[in-house]
CSV table of C-alpha atoms in Angstrom, one decimal:
chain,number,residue,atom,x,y,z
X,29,UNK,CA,45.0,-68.7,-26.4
X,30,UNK,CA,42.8,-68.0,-29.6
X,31,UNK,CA,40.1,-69.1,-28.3
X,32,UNK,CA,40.3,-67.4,-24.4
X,33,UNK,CA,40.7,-63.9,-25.9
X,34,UNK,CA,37.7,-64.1,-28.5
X,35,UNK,CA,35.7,-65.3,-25.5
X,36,UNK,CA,36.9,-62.3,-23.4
X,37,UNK,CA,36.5,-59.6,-26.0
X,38,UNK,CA,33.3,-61.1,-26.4
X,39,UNK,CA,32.1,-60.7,-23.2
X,40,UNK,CA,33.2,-57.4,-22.8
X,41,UNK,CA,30.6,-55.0,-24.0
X,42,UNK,CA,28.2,-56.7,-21.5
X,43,UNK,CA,30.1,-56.2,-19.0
X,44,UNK,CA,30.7,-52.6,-19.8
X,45,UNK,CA,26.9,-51.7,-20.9
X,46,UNK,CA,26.5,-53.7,-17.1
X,47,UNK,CA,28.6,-51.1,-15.3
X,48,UNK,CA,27.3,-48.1,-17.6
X,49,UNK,CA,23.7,-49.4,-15.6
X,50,UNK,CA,25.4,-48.4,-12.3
X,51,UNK,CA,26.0,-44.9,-12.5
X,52,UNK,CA,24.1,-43.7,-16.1
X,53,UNK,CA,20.9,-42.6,-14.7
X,54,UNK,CA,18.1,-42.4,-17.5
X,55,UNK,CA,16.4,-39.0,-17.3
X,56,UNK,CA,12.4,-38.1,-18.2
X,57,UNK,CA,11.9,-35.9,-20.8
X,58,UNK,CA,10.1,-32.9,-19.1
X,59,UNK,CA,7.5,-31.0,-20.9
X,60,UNK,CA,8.4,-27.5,-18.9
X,61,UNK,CA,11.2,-25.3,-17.4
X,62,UNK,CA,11.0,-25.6,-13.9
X,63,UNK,CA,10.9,-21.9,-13.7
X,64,UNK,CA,6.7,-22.6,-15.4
X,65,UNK,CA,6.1,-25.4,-13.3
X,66,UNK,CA,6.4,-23.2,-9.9
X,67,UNK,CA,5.9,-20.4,-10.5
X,68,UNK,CA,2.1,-18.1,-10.3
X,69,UNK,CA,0.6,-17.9,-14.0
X,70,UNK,CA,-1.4,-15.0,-13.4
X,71,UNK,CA,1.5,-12.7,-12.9
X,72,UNK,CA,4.6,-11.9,-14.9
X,73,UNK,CA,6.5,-10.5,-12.3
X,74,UNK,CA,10.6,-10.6,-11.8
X,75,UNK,CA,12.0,-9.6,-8.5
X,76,UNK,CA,14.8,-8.5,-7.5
X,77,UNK,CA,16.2,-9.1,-4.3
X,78,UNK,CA,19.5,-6.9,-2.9
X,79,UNK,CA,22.1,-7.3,-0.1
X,80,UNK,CA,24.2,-4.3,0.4
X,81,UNK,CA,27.0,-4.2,3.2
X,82,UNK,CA,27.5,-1.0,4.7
X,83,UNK,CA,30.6,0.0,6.4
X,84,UNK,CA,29.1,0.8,9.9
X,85,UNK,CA,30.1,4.5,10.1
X,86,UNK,CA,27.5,5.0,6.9
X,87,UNK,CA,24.6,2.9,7.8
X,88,UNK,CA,22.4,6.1,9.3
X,89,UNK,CA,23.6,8.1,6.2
X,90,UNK,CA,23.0,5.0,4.0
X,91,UNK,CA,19.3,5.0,5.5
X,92,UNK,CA,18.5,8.8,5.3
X,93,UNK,CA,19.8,8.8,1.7
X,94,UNK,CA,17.8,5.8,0.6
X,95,UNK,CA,15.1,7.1,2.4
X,96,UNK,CA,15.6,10.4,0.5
X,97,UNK,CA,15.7,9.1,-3.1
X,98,UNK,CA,14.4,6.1,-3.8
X,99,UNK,CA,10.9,6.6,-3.2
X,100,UNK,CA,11.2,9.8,-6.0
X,101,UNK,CA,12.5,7.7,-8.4
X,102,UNK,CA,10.9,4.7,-8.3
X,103,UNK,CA,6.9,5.8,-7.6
X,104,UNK,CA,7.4,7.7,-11.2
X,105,UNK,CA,4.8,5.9,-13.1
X,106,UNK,CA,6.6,5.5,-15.9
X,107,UNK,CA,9.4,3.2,-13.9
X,108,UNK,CA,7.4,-0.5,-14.4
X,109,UNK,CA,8.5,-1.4,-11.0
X,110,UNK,CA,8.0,-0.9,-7.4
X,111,UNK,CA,9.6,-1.5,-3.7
X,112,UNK,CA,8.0,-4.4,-2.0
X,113,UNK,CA,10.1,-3.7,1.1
X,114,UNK,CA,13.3,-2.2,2.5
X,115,UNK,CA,15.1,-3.6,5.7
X,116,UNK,CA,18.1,-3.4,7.9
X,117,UNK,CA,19.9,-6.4,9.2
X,118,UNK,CA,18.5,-7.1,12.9
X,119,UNK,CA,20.2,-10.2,13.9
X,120,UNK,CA,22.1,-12.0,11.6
X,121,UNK,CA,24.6,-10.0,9.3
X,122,UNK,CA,25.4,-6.8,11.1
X,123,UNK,CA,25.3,-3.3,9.3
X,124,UNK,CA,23.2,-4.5,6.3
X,125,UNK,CA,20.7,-3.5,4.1
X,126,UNK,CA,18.1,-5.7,2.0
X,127,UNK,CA,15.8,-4.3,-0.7
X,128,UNK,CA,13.1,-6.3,-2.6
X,129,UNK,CA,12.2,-4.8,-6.0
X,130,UNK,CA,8.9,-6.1,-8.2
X,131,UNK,CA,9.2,-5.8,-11.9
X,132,UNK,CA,5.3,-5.7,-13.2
X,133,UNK,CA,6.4,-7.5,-16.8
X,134,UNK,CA,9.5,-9.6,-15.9
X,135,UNK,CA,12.9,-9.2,-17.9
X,136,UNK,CA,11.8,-6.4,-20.7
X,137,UNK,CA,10.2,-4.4,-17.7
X,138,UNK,CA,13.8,-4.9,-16.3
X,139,UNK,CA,15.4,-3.7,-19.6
X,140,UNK,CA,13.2,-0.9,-19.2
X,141,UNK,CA,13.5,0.3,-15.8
X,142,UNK,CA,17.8,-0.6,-15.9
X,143,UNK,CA,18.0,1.8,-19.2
X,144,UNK,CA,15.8,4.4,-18.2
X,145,UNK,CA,17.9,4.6,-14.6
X,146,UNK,CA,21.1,5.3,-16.7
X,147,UNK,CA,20.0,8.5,-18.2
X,148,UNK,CA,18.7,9.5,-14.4
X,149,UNK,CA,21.5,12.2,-13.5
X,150,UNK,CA,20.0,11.9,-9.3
X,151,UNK,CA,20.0,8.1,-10.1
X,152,UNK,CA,23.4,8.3,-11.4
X,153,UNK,CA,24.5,10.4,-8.3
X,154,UNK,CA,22.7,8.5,-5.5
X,155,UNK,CA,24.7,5.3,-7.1
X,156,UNK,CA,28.2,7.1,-6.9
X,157,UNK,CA,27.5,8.3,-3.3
X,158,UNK,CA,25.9,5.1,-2.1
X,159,UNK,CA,28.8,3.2,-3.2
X,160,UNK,CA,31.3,4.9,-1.5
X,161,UNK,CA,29.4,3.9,2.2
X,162,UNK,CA,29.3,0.0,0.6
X,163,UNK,CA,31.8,-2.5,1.8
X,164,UNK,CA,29.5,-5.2,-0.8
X,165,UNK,CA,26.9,-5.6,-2.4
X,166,UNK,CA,25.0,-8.7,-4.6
X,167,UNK,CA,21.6,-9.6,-6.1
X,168,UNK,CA,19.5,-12.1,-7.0
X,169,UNK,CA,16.4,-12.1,-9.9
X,170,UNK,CA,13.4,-14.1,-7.8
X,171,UNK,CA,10.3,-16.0,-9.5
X,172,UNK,CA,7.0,-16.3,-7.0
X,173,UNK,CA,5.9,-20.0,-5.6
X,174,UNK,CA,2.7,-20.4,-7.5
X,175,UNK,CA,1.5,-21.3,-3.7
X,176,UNK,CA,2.8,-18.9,-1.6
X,177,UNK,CA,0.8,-15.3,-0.3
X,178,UNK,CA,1.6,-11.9,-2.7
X,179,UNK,CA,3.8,-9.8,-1.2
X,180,UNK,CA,1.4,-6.8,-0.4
X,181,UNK,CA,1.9,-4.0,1.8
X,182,UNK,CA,0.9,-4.2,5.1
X,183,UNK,CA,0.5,-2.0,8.6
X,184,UNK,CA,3.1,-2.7,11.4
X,185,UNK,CA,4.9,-2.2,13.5
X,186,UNK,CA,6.2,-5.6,12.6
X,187,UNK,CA,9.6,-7.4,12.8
X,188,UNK,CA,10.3,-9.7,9.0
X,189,UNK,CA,12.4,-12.7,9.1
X,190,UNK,CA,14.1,-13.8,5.8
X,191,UNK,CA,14.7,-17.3,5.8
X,192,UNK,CA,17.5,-18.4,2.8
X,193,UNK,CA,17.7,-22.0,2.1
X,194,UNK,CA,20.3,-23.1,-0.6
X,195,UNK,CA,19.0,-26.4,-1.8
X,196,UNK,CA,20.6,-29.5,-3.2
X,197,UNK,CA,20.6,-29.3,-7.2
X,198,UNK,CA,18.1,-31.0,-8.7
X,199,UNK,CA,15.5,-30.2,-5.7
X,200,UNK,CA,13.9,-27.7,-6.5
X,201,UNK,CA,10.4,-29.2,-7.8
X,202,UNK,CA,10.7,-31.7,-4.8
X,203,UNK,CA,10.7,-28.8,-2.4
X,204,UNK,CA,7.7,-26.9,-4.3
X,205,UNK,CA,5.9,-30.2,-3.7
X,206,UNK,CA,6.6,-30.0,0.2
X,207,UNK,CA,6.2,-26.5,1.0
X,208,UNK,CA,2.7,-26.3,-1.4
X,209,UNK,CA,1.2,-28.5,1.3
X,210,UNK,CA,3.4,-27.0,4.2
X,211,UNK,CA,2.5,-23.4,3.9
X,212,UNK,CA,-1.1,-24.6,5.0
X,213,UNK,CA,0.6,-25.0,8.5
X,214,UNK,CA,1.6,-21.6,8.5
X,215,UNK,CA,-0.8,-19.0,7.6
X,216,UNK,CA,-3.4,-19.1,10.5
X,217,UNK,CA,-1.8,-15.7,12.1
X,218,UNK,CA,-1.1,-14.2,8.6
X,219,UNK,CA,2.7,-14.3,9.1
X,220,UNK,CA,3.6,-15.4,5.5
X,221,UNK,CA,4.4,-13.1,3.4
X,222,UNK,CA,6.1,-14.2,0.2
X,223,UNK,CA,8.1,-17.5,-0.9
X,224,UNK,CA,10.9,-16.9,-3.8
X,225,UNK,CA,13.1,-18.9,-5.8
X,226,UNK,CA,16.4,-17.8,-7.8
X,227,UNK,CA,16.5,-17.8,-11.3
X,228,UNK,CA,19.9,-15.4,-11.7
X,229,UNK,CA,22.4,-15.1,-9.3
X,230,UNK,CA,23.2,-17.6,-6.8
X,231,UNK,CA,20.8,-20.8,-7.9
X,232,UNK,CA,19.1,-23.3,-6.0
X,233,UNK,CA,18.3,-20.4,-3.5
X,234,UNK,CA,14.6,-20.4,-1.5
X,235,UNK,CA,14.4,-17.6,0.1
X,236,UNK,CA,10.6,-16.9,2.4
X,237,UNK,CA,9.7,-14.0,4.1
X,238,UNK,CA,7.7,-13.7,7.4
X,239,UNK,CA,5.9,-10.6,9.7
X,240,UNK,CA,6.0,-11.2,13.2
X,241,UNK,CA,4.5,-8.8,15.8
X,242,UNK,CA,8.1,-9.3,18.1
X,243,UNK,CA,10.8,-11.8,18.3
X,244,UNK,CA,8.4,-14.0,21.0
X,245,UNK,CA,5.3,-13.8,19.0
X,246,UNK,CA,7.8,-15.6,16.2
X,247,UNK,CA,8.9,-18.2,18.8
X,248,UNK,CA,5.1,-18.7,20.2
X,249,UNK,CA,4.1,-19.0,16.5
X,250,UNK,CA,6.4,-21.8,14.9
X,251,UNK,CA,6.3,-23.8,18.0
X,252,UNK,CA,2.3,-24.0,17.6
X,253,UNK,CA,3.1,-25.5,14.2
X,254,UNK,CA,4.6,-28.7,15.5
X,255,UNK,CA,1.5,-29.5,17.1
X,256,UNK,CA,-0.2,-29.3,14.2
X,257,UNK,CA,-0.4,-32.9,12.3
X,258,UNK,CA,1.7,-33.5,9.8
X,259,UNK,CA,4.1,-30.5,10.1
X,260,UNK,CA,6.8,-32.8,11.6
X,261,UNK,CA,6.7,-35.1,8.7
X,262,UNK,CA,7.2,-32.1,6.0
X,263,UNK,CA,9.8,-31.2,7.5
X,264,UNK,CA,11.1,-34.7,7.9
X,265,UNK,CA,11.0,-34.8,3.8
X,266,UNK,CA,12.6,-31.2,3.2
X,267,UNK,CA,15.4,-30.6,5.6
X,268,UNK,CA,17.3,-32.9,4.0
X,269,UNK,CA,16.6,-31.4,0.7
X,270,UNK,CA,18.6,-28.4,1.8
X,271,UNK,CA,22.6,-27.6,1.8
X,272,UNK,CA,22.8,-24.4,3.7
X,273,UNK,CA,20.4,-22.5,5.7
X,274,UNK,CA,20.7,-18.6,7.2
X,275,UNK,CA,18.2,-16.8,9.0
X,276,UNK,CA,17.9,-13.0,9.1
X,277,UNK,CA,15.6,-10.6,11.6
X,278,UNK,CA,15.1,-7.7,9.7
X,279,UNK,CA,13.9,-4.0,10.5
X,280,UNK,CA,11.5,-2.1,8.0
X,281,UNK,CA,13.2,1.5,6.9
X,282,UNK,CA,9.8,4.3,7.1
X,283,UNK,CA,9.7,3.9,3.6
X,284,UNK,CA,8.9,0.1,3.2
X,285,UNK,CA,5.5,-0.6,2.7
X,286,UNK,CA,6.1,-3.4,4.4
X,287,UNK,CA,5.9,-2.3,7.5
């Protein structure tokens, strides 16, 4: 009896450094944030995308009063930011607004433009009114793909479709990979605008912005890219990459330059 328990205490650590093998995966040291690794170099800038609800009865008083304010306060050259675009909700998520801020300097320009806005008394005002139209609201802080177009303005009329992916965690570089070589597909008609990834907020989030003349110039212009060669295949690799997908048709305010 000696004997059969010292041979099975003996085997035992094998056995468990054996199972540890099954499910303790060995991870690569990296070198770099991911953050560094997909994002442009030559730039520094932080966006900041936002989703505001409206209650329906204030959506044309949210509009006139956004359309009244926000261009005063943030074309001041001493704010280190500017709007890249402002939208309503088309189809998707009814009675909605969407706003996409640049920060020229990343987080301290942030700091700078968040403490600055506090001692703004029409800043302070246009918050408290705003928020009584708001059923919601929530934000995300965005990072460029290194290989995606710079948001720039640009002449419409034009309809913009935000496209949100929320990735698997851990995917993130795999997708970068993918859609470095798949936005090659997609820029013959200039249609791309600008490709983002969270960094604060809700994480794992892609989100990638595209001008279309009208909802059948959209439909004419991603069916083209499946005859293309090798579209099908990227796609292949990154759908399953992804956990949730939404897709909203979006409206330009007068305001946006994006238009």
């Amino acid at each position: 009896l000696l004997c059969r328990g010292l041979g099975s205490s003996a085997h035992r650590p094998r056995e468990d450094s054996w199972l540890k093998s099954l499910f303790v995966r060995k991870v690569d040291p990296r070198k770099d944030a991911h953050s560094n690794l997909l994002a442009k170099k030559e730039t520094s800038s932080l966006y900041k995308l936002q989703f505001h609800n409206v209650k329906p009865e204030c959506l044309e008083a949210y509009n006139k009063l956004c359309q009244e304010v926000l261009p005063k306060i943030h074309e001041e050259k001493h704010y280190p930011c500017a709007l890249v675009g402002t939208w309503n909700t088309w189809y998707g998520e009814q009675d909605q607004a969407v706003h996409l801020w640049r920060y020229e300097g990343g987080y301290p320009a942030l700091n700078e433009v968040m403490s600055k806005l506090r001692q703004n008394k029409e800043f302070t005002e246009f918050r408290k009114e705003r928020g009584n139209m708001l059923l919601s609201r929530k934000n995300q802080l965005l990072l460029e793909f290194s290989f995606w177009n710079e948001p720039v303005p640009r002449d419409g009329p034009n309809i913009y479709e935000l496209r949100s992916y929320q990735l698997r965690p851990g995917t993130m570089i795999e997708w970068g990979n993918y859609w470095a070589r798949a936005i090659r597909f997609r820029q013959d008609n200039n249609e791309a605008v600008g490709g983002f990834f969270s960094q604060i907020g809700q994480l794992y989030m892609v989100h990638h912005l595209w001008a279309y003349k009208d909802l059948q110039t959209r439909e004419d212009i991603r069916n083209a890219a499946w005859h293309k060669p090798g579209w099908d295949e990227l796609v292949y690799y990154t759908v399953p990459l992804i956990q949730e997908m939404e897709s909203r048709i979006m409206i330009p305010l007068k305001i946006s330059p994006l238009q």
